[in-house]
């Protein structure tokens, strides 16, 4: 079986924002603990610290990802961070992830990382070679007078 790949295209966030924003908002709503808002993605893509990428020749509304290159201050190690990925069609997602692997390797990254709260995504990405490296727990506390709420 041959590995399906695609060519990735970097999208202009100014042109595509209204088309990709619903997917970004959907992802954001599924992550109630997220410290970012959709407009942070717009800003970082606009300033070049993140990139909106999708399969060349396809509609970015159908599948896209936002990538950031992170560099560890101490070691200099580079990591390609998948900030968001909107890929409802798993076949398209698989092709994009195959290309993301090649992109990370060509940029001398030592790893690709993502953060999600969705067990289904963890399972899907485990099948692509990702390992779970952390569990993050959160317990909501009731509002109290002592906290000033």
mmCIF file of C-alpha atoms in Angstrom:
data_model
loop_
_atom_site.group_PDB
_atom_site.id
_atom_site.type_symbol
_atom_site.label_atom_id
_atom_site.label_comp_id
_atom_site.label_asym_id
_atom_site.label_seq_id
_atom_site.Cartn_x
_atom_site.Cartn_y
_atom_site.Cartn_z
ATOM 1 C CA UNK A 1 0.000 0.000 0.000
ATOM 2 C CA UNK A 2 1.437 3.365 -1.004
ATOM 3 C CA UNK A 3 1.291 6.329 1.304
ATOM 4 C CA UNK A 4 -1.023 9.042 -0.001
ATOM 5 C CA UNK A 5 0.501 12.485 0.049
ATOM 6 C CA UNK A 6 -0.555 15.872 -1.216
ATOM 7 C CA UNK A 7 1.068 19.166 -1.933
ATOM 8 C CA UNK A 8 0.417 21.768 0.744
ATOM 9 C CA UNK A 9 -0.412 25.365 -0.021
ATOM 10 C CA UNK A 10 0.059 28.254 2.402
ATOM 11 C CA UNK A 11 -3.112 30.318 2.443
ATOM 12 C CA UNK A 12 -3.467 34.073 2.767
ATOM 13 C CA UNK A 13 -5.346 34.549 6.043
ATOM 14 C CA UNK A 14 -6.772 37.876 4.803
ATOM 15 C CA UNK A 15 -8.425 36.173 1.848
ATOM 16 C CA UNK A 16 -9.454 32.948 3.595
ATOM 17 C CA UNK A 17 -10.381 34.109 7.113
ATOM 18 C CA UNK A 18 -14.156 34.098 6.613
ATOM 19 C CA UNK A 19 -13.959 30.614 5.084
ATOM 20 C CA UNK A 20 -11.779 28.992 7.766
ATOM 21 C CA UNK A 21 -13.052 30.898 10.799
ATOM 22 C CA UNK A 22 -16.081 28.590 11.328
ATOM 23 C CA UNK A 23 -13.764 25.567 11.567
ATOM 24 C CA UNK A 24 -11.401 27.408 13.918
ATOM 25 C CA UNK A 25 -14.343 28.499 16.078
ATOM 26 C CA UNK A 26 -15.672 24.932 16.198
ATOM 27 C CA UNK A 27 -12.285 23.678 17.377
ATOM 28 C CA UNK A 28 -12.035 26.496 19.922
ATOM 29 C CA UNK A 29 -15.482 25.697 21.341
ATOM 30 C CA UNK A 30 -14.430 22.064 21.846
ATOM 31 C CA UNK A 31 -11.468 23.234 23.965
ATOM 32 C CA UNK A 32 -12.997 25.183 26.866
ATOM 33 C CA UNK A 33 -9.579 25.341 28.565
ATOM 34 C CA UNK A 34 -7.860 26.967 25.577
ATOM 35 C CA UNK A 35 -6.009 30.183 26.372
ATOM 36 C CA UNK A 36 -6.226 31.420 22.782
ATOM 37 C CA UNK A 37 -9.102 32.882 20.794
ATOM 38 C CA UNK A 38 -9.684 32.458 17.034
ATOM 39 C CA UNK A 39 -8.417 35.978 16.386
ATOM 40 C CA UNK A 40 -5.029 34.961 17.843
ATOM 41 C CA UNK A 41 -4.700 32.539 14.931
ATOM 42 C CA UNK A 42 -5.587 35.308 12.486
ATOM 43 C CA UNK A 43 -2.985 37.608 14.051
ATOM 44 C CA UNK A 44 -0.194 35.030 14.089
ATOM 45 C CA UNK A 45 -0.876 33.979 10.496
ATOM 46 C CA UNK A 46 -0.961 37.642 9.476
ATOM 47 C CA UNK A 47 2.369 38.366 11.186
ATOM 48 C CA UNK A 48 4.037 35.191 9.902
ATOM 49 C CA UNK A 49 4.533 33.376 13.220
ATOM 50 C CA UNK A 50 1.973 30.746 12.144
ATOM 51 C CA UNK A 51 0.820 29.472 8.766
ATOM 52 C CA UNK A 52 -2.556 28.369 7.448
ATOM 53 C CA UNK A 53 -1.975 25.373 5.181
ATOM 54 C CA UNK A 54 -4.265 23.143 3.163
ATOM 55 C CA UNK A 55 -4.139 20.649 0.313
ATOM 56 C CA UNK A 56 -3.245 22.444 -2.919
ATOM 57 C CA UNK A 57 -6.205 22.669 -5.262
ATOM 58 C CA UNK A 58 -8.719 21.877 -2.514
ATOM 59 C CA UNK A 59 -11.181 24.052 -0.676
ATOM 60 C CA UNK A 60 -9.642 25.150 2.647
ATOM 61 C CA UNK A 61 -13.115 25.039 4.201
ATOM 62 C CA UNK A 62 -12.976 21.239 3.837
ATOM 63 C CA UNK A 63 -9.609 20.709 5.534
ATOM 64 C CA UNK A 64 -6.837 22.934 6.808
ATOM 65 C CA UNK A 65 -4.287 23.151 9.568
ATOM 66 C CA UNK A 66 -2.484 25.978 11.292
ATOM 67 C CA UNK A 67 1.170 25.283 12.008
ATOM 68 C CA UNK A 68 3.769 27.057 14.139
ATOM 69 C CA UNK A 69 7.481 26.457 14.329
ATOM 70 C CA UNK A 70 8.617 26.438 17.958
ATOM 71 C CA UNK A 71 12.245 26.604 19.058
ATOM 72 C CA UNK A 72 13.362 25.638 22.558
ATOM 73 C CA UNK A 73 15.279 28.581 24.051
ATOM 74 C CA UNK A 74 17.841 26.379 25.794
ATOM 75 C CA UNK A 75 18.464 23.499 23.405
ATOM 76 C CA UNK A 76 17.598 25.164 20.112
ATOM 77 C CA UNK A 77 15.499 22.097 19.287
ATOM 78 C CA UNK A 78 12.785 22.830 16.712
ATOM 79 C CA UNK A 79 9.245 21.440 16.944
ATOM 80 C CA UNK A 80 6.453 21.799 14.431
ATOM 81 C CA UNK A 81 3.329 22.559 16.458
ATOM 82 C CA UNK A 82 -0.068 21.733 14.985
ATOM 83 C CA UNK A 83 -2.118 24.531 16.539
ATOM 84 C CA UNK A 84 -5.419 23.551 14.956
ATOM 85 C CA UNK A 85 -6.410 21.007 12.333
ATOM 86 C CA UNK A 86 -9.814 20.986 10.656
ATOM 87 C CA UNK A 87 -10.027 17.700 8.767
ATOM 88 C CA UNK A 88 -13.507 16.168 9.009
ATOM 89 C CA UNK A 89 -12.631 13.791 6.132
ATOM 90 C CA UNK A 90 -10.042 11.393 7.566
ATOM 91 C CA UNK A 91 -8.617 10.589 4.113
ATOM 92 C CA UNK A 92 -7.795 14.259 3.489
ATOM 93 C CA UNK A 93 -6.439 14.560 7.020
ATOM 94 C CA UNK A 94 -4.173 11.551 6.401
ATOM 95 C CA UNK A 95 -2.744 13.115 3.219
ATOM 96 C CA UNK A 96 -2.151 16.436 4.985
ATOM 97 C CA UNK A 97 -0.450 14.750 7.957
ATOM 98 C CA UNK A 98 1.839 12.783 5.640
ATOM 99 C CA UNK A 99 2.967 16.094 4.154
ATOM 100 C CA UNK A 100 3.294 17.733 7.594
ATOM 101 C CA UNK A 101 5.745 14.952 8.498
ATOM 102 C CA UNK A 102 7.825 15.785 5.423
ATOM 103 C CA UNK A 103 7.610 19.517 6.192
ATOM 104 C CA UNK A 104 8.861 18.976 9.744
ATOM 105 C CA UNK A 105 11.730 16.790 8.544
ATOM 106 C CA UNK A 106 12.754 19.304 5.864
ATOM 107 C CA UNK A 107 12.894 22.034 8.532
ATOM 108 C CA UNK A 108 15.118 19.937 10.824
ATOM 109 C CA UNK A 109 12.425 19.557 13.462
ATOM 110 C CA UNK A 110 12.954 16.892 16.082
ATOM 111 C CA UNK A 111 9.212 16.433 16.651
ATOM 112 C CA UNK A 112 5.663 17.344 15.736
ATOM 113 C CA UNK A 113 3.320 18.197 18.614
ATOM 114 C CA UNK A 114 -0.362 18.907 19.123
ATOM 115 C CA UNK A 115 -2.715 19.470 22.058
ATOM 116 C CA UNK A 116 -6.274 18.180 22.136
ATOM 117 C CA UNK A 117 -9.000 17.267 24.564
ATOM 118 C CA UNK A 118 -10.635 14.864 22.111
ATOM 119 C CA UNK A 119 -9.974 11.136 22.779
ATOM 120 C CA UNK A 120 -10.942 10.306 19.174
ATOM 121 C CA UNK A 121 -8.182 12.567 17.861
ATOM 122 C CA UNK A 122 -5.650 11.085 20.288
ATOM 123 C CA UNK A 123 -6.550 7.621 18.998
ATOM 124 C CA UNK A 124 -6.362 8.685 15.345
ATOM 125 C CA UNK A 125 -2.981 10.377 15.814
ATOM 126 C CA UNK A 126 -1.613 7.461 17.830
ATOM 127 C CA UNK A 127 -2.174 5.419 14.673
ATOM 128 C CA UNK A 128 -0.010 7.974 12.839
ATOM 129 C CA UNK A 129 2.920 7.477 15.219
ATOM 130 C CA UNK A 130 2.194 10.083 17.884
ATOM 131 C CA UNK A 131 2.657 9.136 21.533
ATOM 132 C CA UNK A 132 0.683 10.539 24.424
ATOM 133 C CA UNK A 133 3.249 12.367 26.541
ATOM 134 C CA UNK A 134 1.097 14.096 29.109
ATOM 135 C CA UNK A 135 -2.241 14.035 30.859
ATOM 136 C CA UNK A 136 -3.583 17.374 31.958
ATOM 137 C CA UNK A 137 -6.372 17.350 34.535
ATOM 138 C CA UNK A 138 -8.651 20.169 35.582
ATOM 139 C CA UNK A 139 -11.211 20.389 38.368
ATOM 140 C CA UNK A 140 -13.641 23.291 38.330
ATOM 141 C CA UNK A 141 -14.249 24.765 41.782
ATOM 142 C CA UNK A 142 -17.527 26.320 42.828
ATOM 143 C CA UNK A 143 -17.594 30.085 43.065
ATOM 144 C CA UNK A 144 -16.974 31.346 46.555
ATOM 145 C CA UNK A 145 -16.884 34.608 48.454
ATOM 146 C CA UNK A 146 -13.285 33.889 49.473
ATOM 147 C CA UNK A 147 -12.175 33.897 45.817
ATOM 148 C CA UNK A 148 -14.018 37.151 45.203
ATOM 149 C CA UNK A 149 -16.444 35.659 42.659
#
